[in-house]
Amino acid sequence: MEFTRDGKSCSFCGAPWAEDNKLIGGFGPQICHRCVSDAHDLLDDPAEMDRRRTPPWDDLTVEQMLNTLPDIVRTSDQVDEFLHGWVGLLRERGVSWQQIGLALGVTRQAAWQRFTRAKRAGIAEES
Amino acid sequence: MENLTERHFCSFCGLQGSDQERRLLGGLGAFICQQCARRADETLNDDATWAANQRAPWHDMSDEELLQVLPRITASGAQHDDFLHDWVDMIRERAVSWHQIGMALGVSRQAAWQRFTRTRKAPATAAVEA
């Protein structure tokens, strides 16, 4: 599996990787420098966290929700691609479907089916 | 759609959120906990740490370690996918048509409908015990 941030985007704001806005990866998701700084400040401020208890989407218009949708789809697909990359890596090392199934608490067959089906087509790229 | 820390887990370390000890901040389906945010902040702001992080961590991991991480990745994906489906449900509740949803994604009405009315993946309950 290639280690690259090209084409990746922040799973918090949707911003693409850029030299002046680095990304750091987790279990598939990425977070950008700006969001890390914001999160860092916010999470250490209990009062502000309490103010954010109201779900932000309650105040969004339909247009705003629709505008956010492609970013959610793209970052969701990003996790899926990472997952497939990870399984590909295991298979390259000769790890059996049985072992992969065991790690996931499913049968050999279920693991095989899940990961050998064609990768879900990126919906945003279909047209 | 609920906004509860206790129901979610960090997409970076896999640990369950907690209002007392591990507050979470959500994004577009991903979550980050205060501990991981602090670590990421340090990494991004320190050139030496950043440079040391420019190598794929999986190259140095054993097969066993790779397998241990696998359920965390599937859980993170399921959590993200769940958020996406909730988002589409909320849009649909506001009487937005599949045509409009498809337009927003640059795909046909049919393609949008197919993607989001298929059954969801397994629920994202596989958070690692803290």
mmCIF file of C-alpha atoms in Angstrom:
data_model
loop_
_atom_site.group_PDB
_atom_site.id
_atom_site.type_symbol
_atom_site.label_atom_id
_atom_site.label_comp_id
_atom_site.label_asym_id
_atom_site.label_seq_id
_atom_site.Cartn_x
_atom_site.Cartn_y
_atom_site.Cartn_z
ATOM 1 C CA MET A 1 0.000 0.000 0.000
ATOM 2 C CA GLU A 2 1.398 3.315 -1.057
ATOM 3 C CA PHE A 3 2.050 5.999 1.537
ATOM 4 C CA THR A 4 0.824 9.166 -0.057
ATOM 5 C CA ARG A 5 -1.344 12.102 0.812
ATOM 6 C CA ASP A 6 -1.921 13.081 -2.795
ATOM 7 C CA GLY A 7 -5.602 13.112 -3.560
ATOM 8 C CA LYS A 8 -6.516 12.775 0.121
ATOM 9 C CA SER A 9 -8.622 15.287 1.963
ATOM 10 C CA CYS A 10 -9.401 16.268 5.501
ATOM 11 C CA SER A 11 -12.202 14.175 7.035
ATOM 12 C CA PHE A 12 -13.235 17.169 9.141
ATOM 13 C CA CYS A 13 -13.442 20.084 6.696
ATOM 14 C CA GLY A 14 -12.937 18.453 3.288
ATOM 15 C CA ALA A 15 -9.842 20.516 2.428
ATOM 16 C CA PRO A 16 -7.416 18.723 0.108
ATOM 17 C CA TRP A 17 -3.833 17.985 1.025
ATOM 18 C CA ALA A 18 -1.592 21.005 0.440
ATOM 19 C CA GLU A 19 1.962 21.938 1.361
ATOM 20 C CA ASP A 20 0.666 24.673 3.638
ATOM 21 C CA ASN A 21 -2.105 22.529 5.117
ATOM 22 C CA LYS A 22 -0.619 19.157 5.950
ATOM 23 C CA LEU A 23 -2.712 16.076 6.639
ATOM 24 C CA ILE A 24 -2.203 13.480 9.319
ATOM 25 C CA GLY A 25 -3.857 10.070 9.011
ATOM 26 C CA GLY A 26 -5.784 7.795 11.345
ATOM 27 C CA PHE A 27 -7.627 4.544 10.622
ATOM 28 C CA GLY A 28 -8.542 5.756 7.159
ATOM 29 C CA PRO A 29 -9.576 9.312 7.968
ATOM 30 C CA GLN A 30 -7.258 12.287 7.688
ATOM 31 C CA ILE A 31 -7.180 15.545 9.592
ATOM 32 C CA CYS A 32 -5.604 18.757 8.342
ATOM 33 C CA HIS A 33 -3.369 21.155 10.213
ATOM 34 C CA ARG A 34 -6.059 23.823 10.504
ATOM 35 C CA CYS A 35 -8.616 21.383 11.932
ATOM 36 C CA VAL A 36 -6.050 19.981 14.364
ATOM 37 C CA SER A 37 -5.380 23.472 15.682
ATOM 38 C CA ASP A 38 -9.097 24.174 15.989
ATOM 39 C CA ALA A 39 -9.782 20.822 17.648
ATOM 40 C CA HIS A 40 -6.887 21.239 20.016
ATOM 41 C CA ASP A 41 -8.129 24.629 21.204
ATOM 42 C CA LEU A 42 -11.744 23.553 21.361
ATOM 43 C CA LEU A 43 -11.290 20.270 23.194
ATOM 44 C CA ASP A 44 -9.398 21.987 25.967
ATOM 45 C CA ASP A 45 -12.199 24.492 26.435
ATOM 46 C CA PRO A 46 -15.092 22.731 28.251
ATOM 47 C CA ALA A 47 -17.324 25.808 28.087
ATOM 48 C CA GLU A 48 -17.070 25.995 24.311
ATOM 49 C CA MET A 49 -17.612 22.228 24.055
ATOM 50 C CA ASP A 50 -20.830 22.610 26.026
ATOM 51 C CA ARG A 51 -21.983 25.342 23.693
ATOM 52 C CA ARG A 52 -21.465 22.904 20.820
ATOM 53 C CA ARG A 53 -23.795 20.307 22.250
ATOM 54 C CA THR A 54 -26.477 21.365 19.813
ATOM 55 C CA PRO A 55 -25.930 19.393 16.636
ATOM 56 C CA PRO A 56 -24.638 21.843 14.007
ATOM 57 C CA TRP A 57 -26.868 20.383 11.317
ATOM 58 C CA ASP A 58 -29.998 21.680 13.054
ATOM 59 C CA ASP A 59 -29.105 25.159 11.838
ATOM 60 C CA LEU A 60 -28.138 24.198 8.302
ATOM 61 C CA THR A 61 -30.280 24.925 5.282
ATOM 62 C CA VAL A 62 -31.068 22.206 2.765
ATOM 63 C CA GLU A 63 -28.590 23.827 0.361
ATOM 64 C CA GLN A 64 -25.848 23.767 2.972
ATOM 65 C CA MET A 65 -26.562 20.129 3.705
ATOM 66 C CA LEU A 66 -26.473 19.264 0.025
ATOM 67 C CA ASN A 67 -23.230 21.195 -0.406
ATOM 68 C CA THR A 68 -21.601 19.203 2.386
ATOM 69 C CA LEU A 69 -22.726 15.844 1.035
ATOM 70 C CA PRO A 70 -19.962 15.342 -1.595
ATOM 71 C CA ASP A 71 -17.304 15.925 1.090
ATOM 72 C CA ILE A 72 -18.906 13.305 3.334
ATOM 73 C CA VAL A 73 -19.074 10.825 0.457
ATOM 74 C CA ARG A 74 -15.485 11.491 -0.567
ATOM 75 C CA THR A 75 -14.071 11.108 2.926
ATOM 76 C CA SER A 76 -16.182 7.990 3.521
ATOM 77 C CA ASP A 77 -14.793 6.449 0.319
ATOM 78 C CA GLN A 78 -11.320 7.426 1.511
ATOM 79 C CA VAL A 79 -11.717 5.185 4.575
ATOM 80 C CA ASP A 80 -13.028 2.398 2.385
ATOM 81 C CA GLU A 81 -10.015 2.664 0.097
ATOM 82 C CA PHE A 82 -7.682 2.608 3.069
ATOM 83 C CA LEU A 83 -9.416 -0.514 4.358
ATOM 84 C CA HIS A 84 -9.058 -2.259 1.005
ATOM 85 C CA GLY A 85 -5.409 -1.194 0.879
ATOM 86 C CA TRP A 86 -4.843 -2.660 4.332
ATOM 87 C CA VAL A 87 -6.426 -5.991 3.387
ATOM 88 C CA GLY A 88 -4.402 -5.979 0.163
ATOM 89 C CA LEU A 89 -1.267 -5.566 2.237
ATOM 90 C CA LEU A 90 -2.202 -8.533 4.436
ATOM 91 C CA ARG A 91 -2.893 -10.676 1.388
ATOM 92 C CA GLU A 92 0.435 -9.689 -0.212
ATOM 93 C CA ARG A 93 2.135 -11.000 2.893
ATOM 94 C CA GLY A 94 0.356 -14.298 2.430
ATOM 95 C CA VAL A 95 -2.096 -13.914 5.326
ATOM 96 C CA SER A 96 -5.069 -16.241 4.702
ATOM 97 C CA TRP A 97 -8.724 -15.237 4.438
ATOM 98 C CA GLN A 98 -9.261 -17.428 7.456
ATOM 99 C CA GLN A 99 -6.916 -15.282 9.564
ATOM 100 C CA ILE A 100 -8.475 -12.089 8.236
ATOM 101 C CA GLY A 101 -11.936 -13.439 9.061
ATOM 102 C CA LEU A 102 -10.786 -14.393 12.544
ATOM 103 C CA ALA A 103 -9.486 -10.882 13.191
ATOM 104 C CA LEU A 104 -12.890 -9.512 12.206
ATOM 105 C CA GLY A 105 -14.948 -12.153 13.973
ATOM 106 C CA VAL A 106 -16.451 -13.445 10.735
ATOM 107 C CA THR A 107 -16.001 -16.548 8.600
ATOM 108 C CA ARG A 108 -13.310 -17.013 5.970
ATOM 109 C CA GLN A 109 -16.072 -16.873 3.378
ATOM 110 C CA ALA A 110 -17.559 -13.619 4.689
ATOM 111 C CA ALA A 111 -14.152 -11.943 4.771
ATOM 112 C CA TRP A 112 -13.391 -13.066 1.255
ATOM 113 C CA GLN A 113 -16.748 -11.873 -0.051
ATOM 114 C CA ARG A 114 -16.453 -8.498 1.584
ATOM 115 C CA PHE A 115 -13.032 -7.696 0.226
ATOM 116 C CA THR A 116 -12.974 -9.320 -3.181
ATOM 117 C CA ARG A 117 -16.155 -7.747 -4.414
ATOM 118 C CA ALA A 118 -15.335 -4.910 -6.767
ATOM 119 C CA LYS A 119 -14.448 -1.875 -4.724
ATOM 120 C CA ARG A 120 -17.417 0.397 -4.364
ATOM 121 C CA ALA A 121 -17.313 2.808 -7.255
ATOM 122 C CA GLY A 122 -16.680 6.346 -6.099
ATOM 123 C CA ILE A 123 -20.118 7.781 -6.629
ATOM 124 C CA ALA A 124 -18.793 11.274 -7.218
ATOM 125 C CA GLU A 125 -16.753 10.022 -10.172
ATOM 126 C CA GLU A 126 -19.456 8.153 -12.002
ATOM 127 C CA SER A 127 -20.750 10.877 -14.207
ATOM 128 C CA MET B 1 -29.191 12.293 14.214
ATOM 129 C CA GLU B 2 -27.718 12.309 17.703
ATOM 130 C CA ASN B 3 -24.584 14.096 18.691
ATOM 131 C CA LEU B 4 -23.400 12.010 21.624
ATOM 132 C CA THR B 5 -19.769 11.556 22.493
ATOM 133 C CA GLU B 6 -20.458 8.335 24.373
ATOM 134 C CA ARG B 7 -21.898 6.739 21.238
ATOM 135 C CA HIS B 8 -18.844 7.358 19.093
ATOM 136 C CA PHE B 9 -15.164 6.601 19.075
ATOM 137 C CA CYS B 10 -12.006 8.309 17.894
ATOM 138 C CA SER B 11 -11.160 7.567 14.248
ATOM 139 C CA PHE B 12 -7.462 7.911 15.062
ATOM 140 C CA CYS B 13 -6.908 5.737 18.157
ATOM 141 C CA GLY B 14 -10.144 3.741 18.096
ATOM 142 C CA LEU B 15 -11.022 4.505 21.723
ATOM 143 C CA GLN B 16 -14.569 5.159 22.874
ATOM 144 C CA GLY B 17 -15.530 8.759 23.588
ATOM 145 C CA SER B 18 -16.299 9.874 27.124
ATOM 146 C CA ASP B 19 -17.559 13.221 28.371
ATOM 147 C CA GLN B 20 -15.214 12.971 31.318
ATOM 148 C CA GLU B 21 -11.998 11.607 29.906
ATOM 149 C CA ARG B 22 -12.083 11.482 26.157
ATOM 150 C CA ARG B 23 -14.086 14.242 24.565
ATOM 151 C CA LEU B 24 -14.617 13.845 20.844
ATOM 152 C CA LEU B 25 -14.923 16.343 18.071
ATOM 153 C CA GLY B 26 -16.748 15.310 14.932
ATOM 154 C CA GLY B 27 -16.107 16.165 11.319
ATOM 155 C CA LEU B 28 -17.582 14.773 8.116
ATOM 156 C CA GLY B 29 -18.133 11.361 9.705
ATOM 157 C CA ALA B 30 -14.756 11.063 11.421
ATOM 158 C CA PHE B 31 -14.091 11.875 15.066
ATOM 159 C CA ILE B 32 -10.938 12.884 16.893
ATOM 160 C CA CYS B 33 -10.397 12.735 20.642
ATOM 161 C CA GLN B 34 -8.608 15.375 22.705
ATOM 162 C CA GLN B 35 -5.609 13.102 23.245
ATOM 163 C CA CYS B 36 -5.143 12.440 19.517
ATOM 164 C CA ALA B 37 -5.731 16.102 18.690
ATOM 165 C CA ARG B 38 -2.956 17.028 21.103
ATOM 166 C CA ARG B 39 -0.600 14.451 19.610
ATOM 167 C CA ALA B 40 -1.439 15.553 16.060
ATOM 168 C CA ASP B 41 -0.842 19.162 17.039
ATOM 169 C CA GLU B 42 2.608 18.290 18.363
ATOM 170 C CA THR B 43 3.466 16.247 15.275
ATOM 171 C CA LEU B 44 2.347 18.928 12.850
ATOM 172 C CA ASN B 45 4.145 21.693 14.702
ATOM 173 C CA ASP B 46 7.465 19.962 15.131
ATOM 174 C CA ASP B 47 9.570 19.478 11.996
ATOM 175 C CA ALA B 48 11.571 16.553 13.388
ATOM 176 C CA THR B 49 8.458 14.655 14.538
ATOM 177 C CA TRP B 50 6.756 15.401 11.267
ATOM 178 C CA ALA B 51 9.743 14.108 9.279
ATOM 179 C CA ALA B 52 9.779 10.928 11.365
ATOM 180 C CA ASN B 53 6.123 10.405 10.472
ATOM 181 C CA GLN B 54 6.700 10.435 6.728
ATOM 182 C CA ARG B 55 7.185 6.712 6.517
ATOM 183 C CA ALA B 56 4.287 4.304 6.224
ATOM 184 C CA PRO B 57 3.833 2.847 9.720
ATOM 185 C CA TRP B 58 2.620 -0.480 8.334
ATOM 186 C CA HIS B 59 6.038 -1.324 6.852
ATOM 187 C CA ASP B 60 7.365 -1.901 10.352
ATOM 188 C CA MET B 61 4.345 -3.841 11.599
ATOM 189 C CA SER B 62 4.158 -7.615 11.899
ATOM 190 C CA ASP B 63 1.312 -9.578 10.292
ATOM 191 C CA GLU B 64 -0.165 -9.970 13.755
ATOM 192 C CA GLU B 65 -0.096 -6.218 14.350
ATOM 193 C CA LEU B 66 -1.677 -5.540 10.972
ATOM 194 C CA LEU B 67 -4.468 -7.977 11.802
ATOM 195 C CA GLN B 68 -5.062 -6.309 15.154
ATOM 196 C CA VAL B 69 -5.574 -2.948 13.490
ATOM 197 C CA LEU B 70 -7.985 -4.315 10.886
ATOM 198 C CA PRO B 71 -11.165 -4.257 13.048
ATOM 199 C CA ARG B 72 -10.411 -0.659 13.972
ATOM 200 C CA ILE B 73 -10.345 0.302 10.312
ATOM 201 C CA THR B 74 -13.623 -1.490 9.567
ATOM 202 C CA ALA B 75 -15.195 0.163 12.639
ATOM 203 C CA SER B 76 -13.958 3.578 11.552
ATOM 204 C CA GLY B 77 -15.372 2.972 8.062
ATOM 205 C CA ALA B 78 -18.724 1.841 9.464
ATOM 206 C CA GLN B 79 -18.912 4.898 11.708
ATOM 207 C CA HIS B 80 -18.231 7.164 8.746
ATOM 208 C CA ASP B 81 -20.710 5.329 6.554
ATOM 209 C CA ASP B 82 -23.328 5.593 9.286
ATOM 210 C CA PHE B 83 -22.865 9.350 9.433
ATOM 211 C CA LEU B 84 -23.230 9.572 5.663
ATOM 212 C CA HIS B 85 -26.473 7.609 5.722
ATOM 213 C CA ASP B 86 -27.824 9.715 8.588
ATOM 214 C CA TRP B 87 -26.969 12.833 6.629
ATOM 215 C CA VAL B 88 -28.856 11.606 3.585
ATOM 216 C CA ASP B 89 -31.795 10.592 5.788
ATOM 217 C CA MET B 90 -31.928 14.101 7.251
ATOM 218 C CA ILE B 91 -31.891 15.607 3.768
ATOM 219 C CA ARG B 92 -34.665 13.234 2.699
ATOM 220 C CA GLU B 93 -36.709 14.159 5.795
ATOM 221 C CA ARG B 94 -36.651 17.710 4.514
ATOM 222 C CA ALA B 95 -38.387 16.472 1.378
ATOM 223 C CA VAL B 96 -35.366 16.803 -0.896
ATOM 224 C CA SER B 97 -35.715 14.584 -3.969
ATOM 225 C CA TRP B 98 -33.237 11.913 -5.101
ATOM 226 C CA HIS B 99 -32.813 14.015 -8.194
ATOM 227 C CA GLN B 100 -31.457 16.924 -6.112
ATOM 228 C CA ILE B 101 -29.243 14.610 -4.079
ATOM 229 C CA GLY B 102 -27.900 13.120 -7.296
ATOM 230 C CA MET B 103 -27.282 16.621 -8.672
ATOM 231 C CA ALA B 104 -25.274 17.541 -5.571
ATOM 232 C CA LEU B 105 -23.083 14.488 -6.160
ATOM 233 C CA GLY B 106 -22.878 14.815 -9.923
ATOM 234 C CA VAL B 107 -24.643 11.501 -10.503
ATOM 235 C CA SER B 108 -28.074 10.394 -11.701
ATOM 236 C CA ARG B 109 -31.155 10.212 -9.504
ATOM 237 C CA GLN B 110 -30.992 6.446 -9.904
ATOM 238 C CA ALA B 111 -27.343 6.180 -8.824
ATOM 239 C CA ALA B 112 -27.967 8.280 -5.719
ATOM 240 C CA TRP B 113 -31.017 6.241 -4.789
ATOM 241 C CA GLN B 114 -29.169 2.960 -5.266
ATOM 242 C CA ARG B 115 -26.245 3.953 -3.146
ATOM 243 C CA PHE B 116 -28.236 5.182 -0.195
ATOM 244 C CA THR B 117 -31.162 2.816 -0.041
ATOM 245 C CA ARG B 118 -28.997 -0.279 -0.056
ATOM 246 C CA THR B 119 -28.706 -1.749 3.397
ATOM 247 C CA ARG B 120 -26.172 -0.123 5.608
ATOM 248 C CA LYS B 121 -22.971 -1.833 6.514
ATOM 249 C CA ALA B 122 -22.672 -3.422 9.937
ATOM 250 C CA PRO B 123 -23.264 -0.826 12.668
ATOM 251 C CA ALA B 124 -20.217 0.905 14.039
ATOM 252 C CA THR B 125 -20.383 -0.675 17.458
ATOM 253 C CA ALA B 126 -17.014 -2.366 17.365
ATOM 254 C CA ALA B 127 -15.235 0.337 19.336
ATOM 255 C CA VAL B 128 -12.215 -0.840 21.230
ATOM 256 C CA GLU B 129 -12.581 -0.997 24.990
ATOM 257 C CA ALA B 130 -10.821 1.923 26.606
#
